[in-house]
Amino acid sequence: LHLCCDDGESFTRLPGPGAVYRSQTLHFHAPVKIGDVVEVIVEVVELTSKGRTARLRCEALVDGKMVLDGEALVSVPQQNTGAKRNSS
C-alpha cells in the first residue's frame, strides 16, 4: 500500500499531474485480507502556495471499519495560467 493506500491513480487527479511524492505516514489498525473490498477516502487538508505543497489525509475502510489512516505530503507543480507573455 502506498500513496495513502492508493495505487497511484489518484496522483493524476489529486493533486494532479506532475506532483512529486515527498513523504507519508501510515497507521495500520486491522488486517486486510485477499478479497476484501477497500474503500479509500483521500482529502486535501492543506495547500501551501509558497512551497507549492499539498498535505493529503487518507482513510481506508473495510466493511465500514478503519483499517488504515495516514497522511502524505506532495510537491505540486506550478499551474500554467494560460496567459501568454508579450514577446515584443
mmCIF file of C-alpha atoms in Angstrom:
data_model
loop_
_atom_site.group_PDB
_atom_site.id
_atom_site.type_symbol
_atom_site.label_atom_id
_atom_site.label_comp_id
_atom_site.label_asym_id
_atom_site.label_seq_id
_atom_site.Cartn_x
_atom_site.Cartn_y
_atom_site.Cartn_z
ATOM 1 C CA LEU A 1 0.000 0.000 0.000
ATOM 2 C CA HIS A 2 1.382 3.366 -0.967
ATOM 3 C CA LEU A 3 0.319 6.934 -1.576
ATOM 4 C CA CYS A 4 -2.165 6.760 1.246
ATOM 5 C CA CYS A 5 -3.064 3.206 0.297
ATOM 6 C CA ASP A 6 -3.895 4.067 -3.306
ATOM 7 C CA ASP A 7 -2.486 2.555 -6.483
ATOM 8 C CA GLY A 8 -1.140 5.924 -7.601
ATOM 9 C CA GLU A 9 -4.140 6.582 -9.837
ATOM 10 C CA SER A 10 -5.188 9.495 -7.633
ATOM 11 C CA PHE A 11 -1.863 11.190 -8.420
ATOM 12 C CA THR A 12 -3.320 12.069 -11.829
ATOM 13 C CA ARG A 13 -6.322 13.739 -10.189
ATOM 14 C CA LEU A 14 -5.359 14.581 -6.627
ATOM 15 C CA PRO A 15 -3.422 16.874 -6.520
ATOM 16 C CA GLY A 16 -2.702 16.487 -10.243
ATOM 17 C CA PRO A 17 -0.200 15.519 -12.928
ATOM 18 C CA GLY A 18 3.412 16.372 -12.164
ATOM 19 C CA ALA A 19 3.061 16.086 -8.390
ATOM 20 C CA VAL A 20 6.142 14.752 -6.589
ATOM 21 C CA TYR A 21 5.671 12.451 -3.618
ATOM 22 C CA ARG A 22 7.719 13.677 -0.608
ATOM 23 C CA SER A 23 6.667 11.754 2.497
ATOM 24 C CA GLN A 24 3.991 9.579 4.048
ATOM 25 C CA THR A 25 2.862 8.313 7.443
ATOM 26 C CA LEU A 26 0.663 5.245 7.823
ATOM 27 C CA HIS A 27 -1.084 3.772 10.845
ATOM 28 C CA PHE A 28 -2.359 0.208 10.456
ATOM 29 C CA HIS A 29 -5.391 -0.633 12.589
ATOM 30 C CA ALA A 30 -6.546 -4.022 11.265
ATOM 31 C CA PRO A 31 -5.513 -6.601 8.660
ATOM 32 C CA VAL A 32 -6.759 -6.537 5.071
ATOM 33 C CA LYS A 33 -7.347 -9.968 3.582
ATOM 34 C CA ILE A 34 -7.347 -11.150 -0.020
ATOM 35 C CA GLY A 35 -10.795 -10.496 -1.444
ATOM 36 C CA ASP A 36 -11.591 -7.612 0.920
ATOM 37 C CA VAL A 37 -13.079 -4.548 -0.744
ATOM 38 C CA VAL A 38 -11.182 -1.498 0.468
ATOM 39 C CA GLU A 39 -12.847 1.925 0.342
ATOM 40 C CA VAL A 40 -10.267 4.734 0.239
ATOM 41 C CA ILE A 41 -11.023 8.327 1.174
ATOM 42 C CA VAL A 42 -8.385 10.940 0.317
ATOM 43 C CA GLU A 43 -8.819 14.579 1.295
ATOM 44 C CA VAL A 44 -6.634 17.615 0.629
ATOM 45 C CA VAL A 45 -6.298 19.095 4.109
ATOM 46 C CA GLU A 46 -3.740 21.791 3.367
ATOM 47 C CA LEU A 47 -2.426 23.645 0.315
ATOM 48 C CA THR A 48 0.645 25.854 0.678
ATOM 49 C CA SER A 49 1.254 28.148 -2.281
ATOM 50 C CA LYS A 50 4.684 29.405 -1.150
ATOM 51 C CA GLY A 51 6.261 25.945 -1.143
ATOM 52 C CA ARG A 52 3.704 24.518 -3.617
ATOM 53 C CA THR A 53 2.877 21.588 -1.346
ATOM 54 C CA ALA A 54 -0.282 19.690 -0.564
ATOM 55 C CA ARG A 55 -0.960 17.624 2.539
ATOM 56 C CA LEU A 56 -3.318 14.711 1.891
ATOM 57 C CA ARG A 57 -5.193 12.775 4.557
ATOM 58 C CA CYS A 58 -6.231 9.196 3.872
ATOM 59 C CA GLU A 59 -8.509 6.626 5.433
ATOM 60 C CA ALA A 60 -9.013 3.047 4.264
ATOM 61 C CA LEU A 61 -12.117 1.151 5.336
ATOM 62 C CA VAL A 62 -13.233 -2.476 5.031
ATOM 63 C CA ASP A 63 -16.920 -3.028 5.783
ATOM 64 C CA GLY A 64 -17.041 0.458 7.337
ATOM 65 C CA LYS A 65 -14.177 -0.306 9.755
ATOM 66 C CA MET A 66 -10.992 1.771 9.538
ATOM 67 C CA VAL A 67 -8.043 -0.459 8.682
ATOM 68 C CA LEU A 68 -5.514 2.266 7.881
ATOM 69 C CA ASP A 69 -5.083 6.008 8.116
ATOM 70 C CA GLY A 70 -2.296 8.427 7.398
ATOM 71 C CA GLU A 71 -1.040 11.492 5.577
ATOM 72 C CA ALA A 72 1.097 12.211 2.543
ATOM 73 C CA LEU A 73 2.976 15.359 1.586
ATOM 74 C CA VAL A 74 3.425 16.095 -2.119
ATOM 75 C CA SER A 75 5.001 18.912 -4.113
ATOM 76 C CA VAL A 76 2.635 20.317 -6.693
ATOM 77 C CA PRO A 77 3.828 21.806 -9.985
ATOM 78 C CA GLN A 78 3.261 25.466 -10.710
ATOM 79 C CA GLN A 79 -0.016 25.859 -12.553
ATOM 80 C CA ASN A 80 0.032 27.247 -16.052
ATOM 81 C CA THR A 81 -2.419 30.129 -16.084
ATOM 82 C CA GLY A 82 -2.655 30.002 -19.862
ATOM 83 C CA ALA A 83 -1.578 33.634 -20.156
ATOM 84 C CA LYS A 84 0.908 34.310 -22.942
ATOM 85 C CA ARG A 85 3.775 36.716 -22.469
ATOM 86 C CA ASN A 86 4.246 39.562 -24.902
ATOM 87 C CA SER A 87 7.468 38.874 -26.816
ATOM 88 C CA SER A 88 7.975 42.472 -28.012
#
